[in-house]
Structure formats: structure tokens, C-alpha cells
């Protein structure tokens, strides 16, 4: 392989080197060969096969993968290692007291016993599946702290670790020099069952970091700054690689914060090469002997960071850390920079997220700020829901052992349970007393996403900031932007001195992790997991939460047999920035929604229908939840009801989207979704693609797609098609009465030209040129076979 050419190999970006070792593993395992180019620049766009060394699943999206596996006849003994982390089930309903974590965990077990029993049974059926119970930690932090260090290459005979995860923030592991990114559960299923997946090697965006973070700034400030800047530049479809002298001062915890925001930057990976910071991290976990072996392997493979230029690089972005100031994002997207805003009452304050909720230094700063406020006689403002939902049992144990947790508790931040919680939108109800006049108020959280309606349906404005800014917002009671500790703001004096922060940081760095406290935390959290009882059938009063996988019943798309999509109807017409939360919500199911009414009618229950995440293995519930976000605006309708409704051809009535889809299906009319730019942003939620296909949609026409959702659509047999900006007006002139025909689909290929013929109600036609958003021949072939559902039919 060309890695034997030293000058060639050393000129490549480190992310290419690490990934190509994964490709090398695949080629040896599958006995394949590739004609490698003689020039490094020719690697960009090259289609290569690869198999991940392992799969990383969380319980919400992983549920469907396990369901599909059990419904198939795939040989379970031949599957790759899979770790399923149960972290999405906890809802932080209870808060503000020492029993909050225990009560929330007990509620979680009662609400999800059917799913958790299913996971336990599945681990007995699938030998390679390991279940990590609730309370073990959040998936990405557990991967960083425990799984990846144990899977690292300690000898040259060990393959390079490469992870595919069914969560979009899987790139957190890039902080440790491990290639990994988020995919939908269907693509992970393909990788597990059918061999190598294919990827066109993306161009690399080099992010050069210079200087050092000042004492008034945090890694969260840098991550949000990068989200603002990189989204504005536009790096979609690339891999980002960090370089520059500032890497000497960025520990793995800081790098994880930056790498985890890769999907918010718009790229697939945000990679850091292996260096002395990784050594310091690994020594704490696996010991110095194994760490030195890891270092030697990295050096021999050319993965050890050296200060020399690399190529090919699509673009280079320079960031001066010493010029950075504290910042926040919001009120609706992680890449929105907060400018001057009128102050809003804070109704929810949450210290959470995979990385911010496990970053020792930032949590130390937040706790010391809380302590200084208490000493100054400043109490937290009333009527605010305060949530502490960390992602690491190790960090929670440290806060307790060091006494820092007590300062947070006195400010209202009691442990509400280890898990995703508020970052996912599982923050529970807001107490009635948090309502303040006519102003809906806002949330200030240390999470990584704030898409419209995601965090809480009652809150239109959600701001992302560092943990210390969350504490400051709680003390002030109103949010008007971040506080610079170096400013003249009255609260700036509450920030701790740098020497005191270093004192506690040294305790974390030098002392052994308080294992007894951590074990106690994990035992308390997992007590119900080991002893709970559940109905083997997985039924709730006659309604099954876990049904057979629907993949085999989807059927082949109409265009595969005819070669064209004829007289298609438009199911929904959407604007820009449509996220997977808009398409398939994950939060609480409103009682009055179509899904809520279905659950209550079928089950006879009078209690809450719970969340969509809890019902992901029941297709009937999920279909009724498709495109139902209250923040979704269907432009087919002139009078816009709250999301979930559409107009139908030949019918003047407004119907729920799932009912309109059934009418079209009865009439044998294929469907199309129209959208603007950045369609499918956000989570790697393959249910956004599943529900699209289950509603009868066979093509999505958009100005641009987010990468994960684009691939998810292809795996479900839905064609992603692009129009250009010049045709935007023509696209948005299309209504419910128009008929769309797309021909020559048998010639689908990467970036192939496809014409869309639009016929209006008067019979007049117009042609809109489209381009397929297909990147590789593998994707084209998969689409031509109807996606993964057609493969699963043969195995069910």
C-alpha cells in the first residue's frame, strides 16, 4: 500500500492517514484491492470501501437496529462488536432536591421497562451486543472514557479503531485521534450485516488554532465561535482537522468539546491527531505501560502529530484563541451568534450535554461561581427550573468528593440523573410558577442543540452557553447575553480566581478517581435495571410498544419498475433549516396529537403517552408523528395550523399528514417533499428518513442536504435531488394541485442530471433541472435496489 511511500504518506492530513488505515483493515479482511493514485490530491472524491471495527449505539436509535436484526435471519455470530448505551430514557421531571436523581431513574424504569427488557433479551440472542445500563454515562463520554481506550491499538497486529455511531455527536471520539462519525441506524445495519459501506473521501478543511484560551474563555466559547464561523463559510461535506501551536495547550477534554460539535459545524468529522495530550489522557485510564505501546504504534503508523505542513487541504481557517471572547448561541440554532437582545426571564437553566456535562474545569468554574455568589449573599432567582444532568459518573463523583457539588446544590443544581435529559428535550414539565406574565421566557443550557421546539415546547428561545454562564443566568433570573468575567458587569466579580481553579484542577489531574464514590453512583443508578420486572410480551394493555420491523413491508419504490416517477403529488413544502426534529420529533407526545390520541385510544390509558423516543419500535405511532413539530410550517397551506397538516390534491380540506399519505397510497400516487437549504440538519435520526419513506415519499427535492440525512434517505430508497438557487422561485410556486414527473431514473448516478416536469391544474407544463445528490456508485446501486428495506426482505 502507498503508506510505504514515506514522503507521500507524511504529506497527507492526519485524518486521511487514520482513515486509510481503516480502509487497509477492510481490504485485508475482504480480500479486496484498490488502484491507489500516485498523487495525494487524487484521493479527494475517491470511492473506497470500509468496515468499522465496531458500532456504537444509543438506546433510542439503536432500538430499531436491534429490532431489525432480530426480525431478520442474519447470523448473529458474524456481526461486529456493538455497544448499546442506555442514556436517552431519563426525563428530568423531578429537580431541586437530593432525591431527584433516584426519583427520575425510578420513573424512567417504569416508563421504559418494555424497551429495557427487550435489550436484555437481545443481548442474549446477539453475542456481539453489549448493553450498558442506565446510569453508566452518556454514550459519547462512555466511549471516550472507557470503550475507546480499551479498543486502542497497543500492537501493530491490532487494527486501527474506527467507529460508526447511531448518534450525530459520535465525532467526539475524534478528540483521541480515532476516526468516527454519526450514521443512521439503517447504514449501521448495512455495515453490520452486508459488508463494507462505501465513502467518497471528502476534502479536508484545516482549522489552525493559534495562541491560548484566555482565563475568561472556555472551550464551549471556542466551539460556539467555530459553529458561527464555519457555518458561515460553509464546510458541508468535508472533514475538519485541527492543527497549529495551540494544540499543545488543549487537553482531551477541551478537544472533545470541539470535536463533538462537528455536525453543528456542518462537517462529518472534526479530527485531532495523536500527541502528548492523548498520552496524558490514556495514562490515567490504561496505565503508562500500555499507553507507551499505543504511542509507539501511532508513531510507526504515521499518526503521531508533527509540526509539518500537510496536503491536500481544501481550505485553511486560522483562529486566534487569544482574541476570543465569551459567547453564546441562539435563540434557535447552534450556529446563530447572540447579538444585542432584550432581556428575557429564564424559565429553565440546565448544565448538561455529552462534553460540557463532563468537563472538569468548566464544572469547577461553575461551582466556584455558585460558591462566590452564596458568600456574597446572592440567591438564585425564583421560578426557574434548575437541572444538573451530567454525562460522566467519574466527574459527578469528583464533584461530590471535592465538595463542589454542594455549592451547585445550594444554587438549585441538584443531580437529576446521569443521561442526556435536557439536551435531548427530556427536561420534563416546567412548574406552573415559572410562568412570568406574557413573556414565554427562555432556557439557558450548556447543551449542543437548540432547534425550534426541541428543548421544550413552551419555550421559543433557547440559548447555548458554558456551564458557568448557566449558573450566572440562574442568579440573575433574566438573560441578556453572556457575562465577560473581565468586564465591569456587577456579576463579573463572582468568577473565581485562576489560582483557585488550578487548585481544584490539580486535584482532578493528580488524584485517583474516587472509585468508591463512582461505584456507589453507578450501583444506585443501575439498581432498578438489575431487579426490575417486565411483561415478556412488551405490551401495555393490548398495545405493543415493540412490534415487528416494518422494513420488509415497505415495498419497492414505484420508479424502480417504471424508470420514472409519474404524476407525483407534493406531501409537504418546507422552508430552510428543516431539522430532523421537525421531521420526526423525539420529545414528549402531546395527548391531543395524532400519535397521542392513537396511543390513548388503543391502550385505554389515561396517563401521558410518554415520548416518541419510547415508541420508536412501533411504526404506527411514529408514522402519525411524522412532520408534526409545532414549529414546522407547511407552505402548501395558506392558513397554517400547528404542524402535522397538509393539503391534498383534489380535496379542499386540511388533513393530518399521515391521513393524506394514506389517501395518496390508496390512489397509488407517489409523493415528493419540497424543501430549502440545509434540509435534515441535526440528529442522525434515521426515523426522519424511515417516516418519510413509510409515508409514501419517494423523492426529496431540496436546495441542499445535511450529509447524514442525505445518506439516510438513500438507505431508505428515497432519492435526494437538488435544485439550484435560480429555480427556487419555480419550486416554491408548486402547490398541492400540481403533478410532478421525473424521468430517466434508471440512469441515476452520482450528480446525474434529472429533469422534473411540473404540470399545473390547467395542464400547462414547465421543466425544472435537478441534480442527484448521490456521491458514490455504491449509493446509486443501493438506491436502484430500493435501499436497505429491499435487502432486508431477503433476510426476514
PDB file of N, CA and C in Angstrom, residues 363-439:
ATOM      1  N   UNK A 363     -16.860  22.717  34.977  1.00  0.00           N
ATOM      2  CA  UNK A 363     -17.747  22.471  36.107  1.00  0.00           C
ATOM      3  C   UNK A 363     -17.147  23.010  37.405  1.00  0.00           C
ATOM      4  N   UNK A 364     -15.822  22.971  37.518  1.00  0.00           N
ATOM      5  CA  UNK A 364     -15.155  23.597  38.667  1.00  0.00           C
ATOM      6  C   UNK A 364     -15.440  25.093  38.677  1.00  0.00           C
ATOM      7  N   UNK A 365     -15.307  25.722  37.524  1.00  0.00           N
ATOM      8  CA  UNK A 365     -15.555  27.169  37.427  1.00  0.00           C
ATOM      9  C   UNK A 365     -17.004  27.496  37.760  1.00  0.00           C
ATOM     10  N   UNK A 366     -17.931  26.665  37.281  1.00  0.00           N
ATOM     11  CA  UNK A 366     -19.351  26.906  37.562  1.00  0.00           C
ATOM     12  C   UNK A 366     -19.643  26.771  39.048  1.00  0.00           C
ATOM     13  N   UNK A 367     -19.059  25.742  39.693  1.00  0.00           N
ATOM     14  CA  UNK A 367     -19.307  25.515  41.115  1.00  0.00           C
ATOM     15  C   UNK A 367     -18.710  26.634  41.963  1.00  0.00           C
ATOM     16  N   UNK A 368     -17.517  27.103  41.602  1.00  0.00           N
ATOM     17  CA  UNK A 368     -16.893  28.185  42.364  1.00  0.00           C
ATOM     18  C   UNK A 368     -17.634  29.503  42.183  1.00  0.00           C
ATOM     19  N   UNK A 369     -18.192  29.721  41.009  1.00  0.00           N
ATOM     20  CA  UNK A 369     -19.030  30.904  40.809  1.00  0.00           C
ATOM     21  C   UNK A 369     -20.250  30.845  41.725  1.00  0.00           C
ATOM     22  N   UNK A 370     -20.866  29.644  41.814  1.00  0.00           N
ATOM     23  CA  UNK A 370     -22.018  29.471  42.708  1.00  0.00           C
ATOM     24  C   UNK A 370     -21.612  29.738  44.159  1.00  0.00           C
ATOM     25  N   UNK A 371     -20.447  29.232  44.556  1.00  0.00           N
ATOM     26  CA  UNK A 371     -19.977  29.453  45.928  1.00  0.00           C
ATOM     27  C   UNK A 371     -19.775  30.938  46.214  1.00  0.00           C
ATOM     28  N   UNK A 372     -19.141  31.657  45.293  1.00  0.00           N
ATOM     29  CA  UNK A 372     -18.876  33.079  45.497  1.00  0.00           C
ATOM     30  C   UNK A 372     -20.171  33.885  45.585  1.00  0.00           C
ATOM     31  N   UNK A 373     -21.173  33.453  44.806  1.00  0.00           N
ATOM     32  CA  UNK A 373     -22.470  34.136  44.884  1.00  0.00           C
ATOM     33  C   UNK A 373     -23.098  33.935  46.253  1.00  0.00           C
ATOM     34  N   UNK A 374     -23.004  32.716  46.771  1.00  0.00           N
ATOM     35  CA  UNK A 374     -23.566  32.437  48.097  1.00  0.00           C
ATOM     36  C   UNK A 374     -22.854  33.253  49.171  1.00  0.00           C
ATOM     37  N   UNK A 375     -21.557  33.347  49.042  1.00  0.00           N
ATOM     38  CA  UNK A 375     -20.792  34.127  50.023  1.00  0.00           C
ATOM     39  C   UNK A 375     -21.137  35.613  49.943  1.00  0.00           C
ATOM     40  N   UNK A 376     -21.508  36.064  48.745  1.00  0.00           N
ATOM     41  CA  UNK A 376     -21.881  37.473  48.564  1.00  0.00           C
ATOM     42  C   UNK A 376     -23.342  37.724  48.914  1.00  0.00           C
ATOM     43  N   UNK A 377     -24.035  36.673  49.364  1.00  0.00           N
ATOM     44  CA  UNK A 377     -25.435  36.830  49.737  1.00  0.00           C
ATOM     45  C   UNK A 377     -26.392  36.869  48.567  1.00  0.00           C
ATOM     46  N   UNK A 378     -25.950  36.387  47.399  1.00  0.00           N
ATOM     47  CA  UNK A 378     -26.798  36.384  46.199  1.00  0.00           C
ATOM     48  C   UNK A 378     -27.458  35.020  46.065  1.00  0.00           C
ATOM     49  N   UNK A 379     -28.770  35.006  46.065  1.00  0.00           N
ATOM     50  CA  UNK A 379     -29.522  33.752  45.947  1.00  0.00           C
ATOM     51  C   UNK A 379     -30.008  33.580  44.513  1.00  0.00           C
ATOM     52  N   UNK A 380     -30.223  32.324  44.109  1.00  0.00           N
ATOM     53  CA  UNK A 380     -30.770  32.114  42.761  1.00  0.00           C
ATOM     54  C   UNK A 380     -32.151  32.718  42.637  1.00  0.00           C
ATOM     55  N   UNK A 381     -32.463  33.204  41.449  1.00  0.00           N
ATOM     56  CA  UNK A 381     -33.781  33.810  41.219  1.00  0.00           C
ATOM     57  C   UNK A 381     -34.860  32.744  41.355  1.00  0.00           C
ATOM     58  N   UNK A 382     -36.046  33.133  41.829  1.00  0.00           N
ATOM     59  CA  UNK A 382     -37.135  32.154  41.963  1.00  0.00           C
ATOM     60  C   UNK A 382     -37.740  31.804  40.604  1.00  0.00           C
ATOM     61  N   UNK A 383     -38.559  30.793  40.603  1.00  0.00           N
ATOM     62  CA  UNK A 383     -39.356  30.398  39.444  1.00  0.00           C
ATOM     63  C   UNK A 383     -38.503  29.932  38.255  1.00  0.00           C
ATOM     64  N   UNK A 384     -37.356  29.335  38.523  1.00  0.00           N
ATOM     65  CA  UNK A 384     -36.521  28.777  37.462  1.00  0.00           C
ATOM     66  C   UNK A 384     -36.328  27.291  37.729  1.00  0.00           C
ATOM     67  N   UNK A 385     -36.536  26.473  36.703  1.00  0.00           N
ATOM     68  CA  UNK A 385     -36.243  25.045  36.826  1.00  0.00           C
ATOM     69  C   UNK A 385     -34.751  24.856  36.603  1.00  0.00           C
ATOM     70  N   UNK A 386     -34.057  24.349  37.604  1.00  0.00           N
ATOM     71  CA  UNK A 386     -32.606  24.154  37.531  1.00  0.00           C
ATOM     72  C   UNK A 386     -32.294  22.663  37.470  1.00  0.00           C
ATOM     73  N   UNK A 387     -31.506  22.275  36.468  1.00  0.00           N
ATOM     74  CA  UNK A 387     -31.229  20.858  36.222  1.00  0.00           C
ATOM     75  C   UNK A 387     -29.730  20.643  36.096  1.00  0.00           C
ATOM     76  N   UNK A 388     -29.217  19.656  36.812  1.00  0.00           N
ATOM     77  CA  UNK A 388     -27.840  19.182  36.651  1.00  0.00           C
ATOM     78  C   UNK A 388     -27.924  17.757  36.121  1.00  0.00           C
ATOM     79  N   UNK A 389     -27.613  17.586  34.845  1.00  0.00           N
ATOM     80  CA  UNK A 389     -27.675  16.264  34.202  1.00  0.00           C
ATOM     81  C   UNK A 389     -26.333  16.010  33.531  1.00  0.00           C
ATOM     82  N   UNK A 390     -25.387  15.492  34.291  1.00  0.00           N
ATOM     83  CA  UNK A 390     -24.040  15.267  33.771  1.00  0.00           C
ATOM     84  C   UNK A 390     -23.990  14.010  32.908  1.00  0.00           C
ATOM     85  N   UNK A 391     -22.861  13.858  32.215  1.00  0.00           N
ATOM     86  CA  UNK A 391     -22.719  12.719  31.303  1.00  0.00           C
ATOM     87  C   UNK A 391     -21.699  11.707  31.786  1.00  0.00           C
ATOM     88  N   UNK A 392     -21.047  11.972  32.918  1.00  0.00           N
ATOM     89  CA  UNK A 392     -19.984  11.092  33.389  1.00  0.00           C
ATOM     90  C   UNK A 392     -20.133  10.831  34.876  1.00  0.00           C
ATOM     91  N   UNK A 393     -20.160   9.565  35.258  1.00  0.00           N
ATOM     92  CA  UNK A 393     -20.188   9.222  36.688  1.00  0.00           C
ATOM     93  C   UNK A 393     -18.870   9.608  37.354  1.00  0.00           C
ATOM     94  N   UNK A 394     -17.780   9.579  36.607  1.00  0.00           N
ATOM     95  CA  UNK A 394     -16.478   9.948  37.169  1.00  0.00           C
ATOM     96  C   UNK A 394     -16.464  11.415  37.596  1.00  0.00           C
ATOM     97  N   UNK A 395     -16.968  12.271  36.729  1.00  0.00           N
ATOM     98  CA  UNK A 395     -16.961  13.702  37.045  1.00  0.00           C
ATOM     99  C   UNK A 395     -17.940  14.003  38.172  1.00  0.00           C
ATOM    100  N   UNK A 396     -19.092  13.338  38.180  1.00  0.00           N
ATOM    101  CA  UNK A 396     -20.049  13.537  39.266  1.00  0.00           C
ATOM    102  C   UNK A 396     -19.437  13.104  40.596  1.00  0.00           C
ATOM    103  N   UNK A 397     -18.697  11.993  40.577  1.00  0.00           N
ATOM    104  CA  UNK A 397     -18.035  11.523  41.792  1.00  0.00           C
ATOM    105  C   UNK A 397     -16.994  12.528  42.265  1.00  0.00           C
ATOM    106  N   UNK A 398     -16.262  13.124  41.322  1.00  0.00           N
ATOM    107  CA  UNK A 398     -15.258  14.132  41.690  1.00  0.00           C
ATOM    108  C   UNK A 398     -15.913  15.350  42.329  1.00  0.00           C
ATOM    109  N   UNK A 399     -17.023  15.818  41.765  1.00  0.00           N
ATOM    110  CA  UNK A 399     -17.702  16.983  42.335  1.00  0.00           C
ATOM    111  C   UNK A 399     -18.155  16.705  43.765  1.00  0.00           C
ATOM    112  N   UNK A 400     -18.614  15.496  44.013  1.00  0.00           N
ATOM    113  CA  UNK A 400     -19.050  15.155  45.376  1.00  0.00           C
ATOM    114  C   UNK A 400     -17.866  15.058  46.328  1.00  0.00           C
ATOM    115  N   UNK A 401     -16.806  14.354  45.894  1.00  0.00           N
ATOM    116  CA  UNK A 401     -15.649  14.159  46.759  1.00  0.00           C
ATOM    117  C   UNK A 401     -14.952  15.481  47.094  1.00  0.00           C
ATOM    118  N   UNK A 402     -14.941  16.408  46.131  1.00  0.00           N
ATOM    119  CA  UNK A 402     -14.241  17.676  46.336  1.00  0.00           C
ATOM    120  C   UNK A 402     -15.078  18.698  47.094  1.00  0.00           C
ATOM    121  N   UNK A 403     -16.363  18.413  47.273  1.00  0.00           N
ATOM    122  CA  UNK A 403     -17.249  19.355  47.944  1.00  0.00           C
ATOM    123  C   UNK A 403     -17.857  20.388  47.022  1.00  0.00           C
ATOM    124  N   UNK A 404     -17.491  20.368  45.744  1.00  0.00           N
ATOM    125  CA  UNK A 404     -18.006  21.354  44.805  1.00  0.00           C
ATOM    126  C   UNK A 404     -19.491  21.158  44.524  1.00  0.00           C
ATOM    127  N   UNK A 405     -19.964  19.911  44.601  1.00  0.00           N
ATOM    128  CA  UNK A 405     -21.375  19.634  44.313  1.00  0.00           C
ATOM    129  C   UNK A 405     -22.295  20.395  45.264  1.00  0.00           C
ATOM    130  N   UNK A 406     -21.848  20.591  46.505  1.00  0.00           N
ATOM    131  CA  UNK A 406     -22.714  21.263  47.486  1.00  0.00           C
ATOM    132  C   UNK A 406     -22.981  22.714  47.092  1.00  0.00           C
ATOM    133  N   UNK A 407     -21.993  23.368  46.469  1.00  0.00           N
ATOM    134  CA  UNK A 407     -22.201  24.758  46.037  1.00  0.00           C
ATOM    135  C   UNK A 407     -23.248  24.820  44.922  1.00  0.00           C
ATOM    136  N   UNK A 408     -23.167  23.865  44.004  1.00  0.00           N
ATOM    137  CA  UNK A 408     -24.164  23.823  42.931  1.00  0.00           C
ATOM    138  C   UNK A 408     -25.551  23.525  43.497  1.00  0.00           C
ATOM    139  N   UNK A 409     -25.617  22.631  44.473  1.00  0.00           N
ATOM    140  CA  UNK A 409     -26.907  22.290  45.078  1.00  0.00           C
ATOM    141  C   UNK A 409     -27.531  23.498  45.769  1.00  0.00           C
ATOM    142  N   UNK A 410     -26.720  24.290  46.451  1.00  0.00           N
ATOM    143  CA  UNK A 410     -27.252  25.471  47.138  1.00  0.00           C
ATOM    144  C   UNK A 410     -27.727  26.540  46.161  1.00  0.00           C
ATOM    145  N   UNK A 411     -27.334  26.397  44.898  1.00  0.00           N
ATOM    146  CA  UNK A 411     -27.819  27.308  43.862  1.00  0.00           C
ATOM    147  C   UNK A 411     -28.966  26.668  43.082  1.00  0.00           C
ATOM    148  N   UNK A 412     -29.422  25.483  43.513  1.00  0.00           N
ATOM    149  CA  UNK A 412     -30.558  24.817  42.874  1.00  0.00           C
ATOM    150  C   UNK A 412     -30.201  23.675  41.967  1.00  0.00           C
ATOM    151  N   UNK A 413     -28.892  23.493  41.687  1.00  0.00           N
ATOM    152  CA  UNK A 413     -28.479  22.475  40.719  1.00  0.00           C
ATOM    153  C   UNK A 413     -28.170  21.160  41.436  1.00  0.00           C
ATOM    154  N   UNK A 414     -29.214  20.402  41.732  1.00  0.00           N
ATOM    155  CA  UNK A 414     -29.067  19.062  42.297  1.00  0.00           C
ATOM    156  C   UNK A 414     -28.948  18.045  41.152  1.00  0.00           C
ATOM    157  N   UNK A 415     -28.247  16.973  41.434  1.00  0.00           N
ATOM    158  CA  UNK A 415     -28.113  15.888  40.457  1.00  0.00           C
ATOM    159  C   UNK A 415     -29.497  15.353  40.095  1.00  0.00           C
ATOM    160  N   UNK A 416     -29.818  15.417  38.787  1.00  0.00           N
ATOM    161  CA  UNK A 416     -31.118  14.925  38.310  1.00  0.00           C
ATOM    162  C   UNK A 416     -30.998  13.601  37.578  1.00  0.00           C
ATOM    163  N   UNK A 417     -29.780  13.028  37.573  1.00  0.00           N
ATOM    164  CA  UNK A 417     -29.585  11.738  36.920  1.00  0.00           C
ATOM    165  C   UNK A 417     -28.614  11.844  35.757  1.00  0.00           C
ATOM    166  N   UNK A 418     -27.715  10.853  35.661  1.00  0.00           N
ATOM    167  CA  UNK A 418     -26.760  10.807  34.555  1.00  0.00           C
ATOM    168  C   UNK A 418     -27.511  10.402  33.288  1.00  0.00           C
ATOM    169  N   UNK A 419     -27.405  11.211  32.243  1.00  0.00           N
ATOM    170  CA  UNK A 419     -28.090  10.902  30.992  1.00  0.00           C
ATOM    171  C   UNK A 419     -28.232  12.147  30.139  1.00  0.00           C
ATOM    172  N   UNK A 420     -28.853  11.967  28.975  1.00  0.00           N
ATOM    173  CA  UNK A 420     -28.975  13.080  28.025  1.00  0.00           C
ATOM    174  C   UNK A 420     -29.953  14.143  28.520  1.00  0.00           C
ATOM    175  N   UNK A 421     -31.102  13.713  29.037  1.00  0.00           N
ATOM    176  CA  UNK A 421     -32.051  14.620  29.668  1.00  0.00           C
ATOM    177  C   UNK A 421     -32.359  15.870  28.873  1.00  0.00           C
ATOM    178  N   UNK A 422     -32.085  17.067  29.441  1.00  0.00           N
ATOM    179  CA  UNK A 422     -32.489  18.322  28.804  1.00  0.00           C
ATOM    180  C   UNK A 422     -31.878  18.555  27.430  1.00  0.00           C
ATOM    181  N   UNK A 423     -30.662  18.068  27.195  1.00  0.00           N
ATOM    182  CA  UNK A 423     -30.010  18.275  25.902  1.00  0.00           C
ATOM    183  C   UNK A 423     -30.819  17.623  24.786  1.00  0.00           C
ATOM    184  N   UNK A 424     -31.515  16.562  25.125  1.00  0.00           N
ATOM    185  CA  UNK A 424     -32.353  15.832  24.177  1.00  0.00           C
ATOM    186  C   UNK A 424     -33.762  16.407  24.097  1.00  0.00           C
ATOM    187  N   UNK A 425     -34.140  17.204  25.086  1.00  0.00           N
ATOM    188  CA  UNK A 425     -35.513  17.689  25.167  1.00  0.00           C
ATOM    189  C   UNK A 425     -36.313  16.965  26.218  1.00  0.00           C
ATOM    190  N   UNK A 426     -35.659  16.101  27.006  1.00  0.00           N
ATOM    191  CA  UNK A 426     -36.329  15.369  28.087  1.00  0.00           C
ATOM    192  C   UNK A 426     -36.135  16.096  29.416  1.00  0.00           C
ATOM    193  N   UNK A 427     -36.570  17.358  29.460  1.00  0.00           N
ATOM    194  CA  UNK A 427     -36.379  18.130  30.684  1.00  0.00           C
ATOM    195  C   UNK A 427     -37.612  18.112  31.566  1.00  0.00           C
ATOM    196  N   UNK A 428     -38.666  17.428  31.134  1.00  0.00           N
ATOM    197  CA  UNK A 428     -39.864  17.362  31.962  1.00  0.00           C
ATOM    198  C   UNK A 428     -40.668  18.648  31.899  1.00  0.00           C
ATOM    199  N   UNK A 429     -41.715  18.692  32.677  1.00  0.00           N
ATOM    200  CA  UNK A 429     -42.606  19.859  32.651  1.00  0.00           C
ATOM    201  C   UNK A 429     -41.982  21.019  33.411  1.00  0.00           C
ATOM    202  N   UNK A 430     -42.335  22.213  33.004  1.00  0.00           N
ATOM    203  CA  UNK A 430     -41.932  23.408  33.727  1.00  0.00           C
ATOM    204  C   UNK A 430     -42.991  23.697  34.784  1.00  0.00           C
ATOM    205  N   UNK A 431     -42.595  23.901  36.018  1.00  0.00           N
ATOM    206  CA  UNK A 431     -43.580  24.182  37.067  1.00  0.00           C
ATOM    207  C   UNK A 431     -44.438  25.388  36.713  1.00  0.00           C
ATOM    208  N   UNK A 432     -45.725  25.371  37.080  1.00  0.00           N
ATOM    209  CA  UNK A 432     -46.615  26.490  36.739  1.00  0.00           C
ATOM    210  C   UNK A 432     -46.090  27.828  37.221  1.00  0.00           C
ATOM    211  N   UNK A 433     -45.402  27.815  38.364  1.00  0.00           N
ATOM    212  CA  UNK A 433     -44.947  29.089  38.920  1.00  0.00           C
ATOM    213  C   UNK A 433     -43.810  29.715  38.123  1.00  0.00           C
ATOM    214  N   UNK A 434     -43.265  28.974  37.095  1.00  0.00           N
ATOM    215  CA  UNK A 434     -42.215  29.582  36.289  1.00  0.00           C
ATOM    216  C   UNK A 434     -42.781  30.532  35.241  1.00  0.00           C
ATOM    217  N   UNK A 435     -44.086  30.521  35.021  1.00  0.00           N
ATOM    218  CA  UNK A 435     -44.694  31.427  34.058  1.00  0.00           C
ATOM    219  C   UNK A 435     -44.605  32.855  34.581  1.00  0.00           C
ATOM    220  N   UNK A 436     -44.101  33.750  33.744  1.00  0.00           N
ATOM    221  CA  UNK A 436     -43.891  35.125  34.171  1.00  0.00           C
ATOM    222  C   UNK A 436     -44.568  36.065  33.187  1.00  0.00           C
ATOM    223  N   UNK A 437     -45.806  36.410  33.454  1.00  0.00           N
ATOM    224  CA  UNK A 437     -46.531  37.338  32.610  1.00  0.00           C
ATOM    225  C   UNK A 437     -46.765  36.777  31.220  1.00  0.00           C
ATOM    226  N   UNK A 438     -46.746  37.689  30.231  1.00  0.00           N
ATOM    227  CA  UNK A 438     -46.986  37.282  28.850  1.00  0.00           C
ATOM    228  C   UNK A 438     -45.728  36.796  28.153  1.00  0.00           C
ATOM    229  N   UNK A 439     -44.567  37.042  28.767  1.00  0.00           N
ATOM    230  CA  UNK A 439     -43.305  36.627  28.160  1.00  0.00           C
ATOM    231  C   UNK A 439     -43.094  35.139  28.393  1.00  0.00           C
TER     232      UNK A 439
END
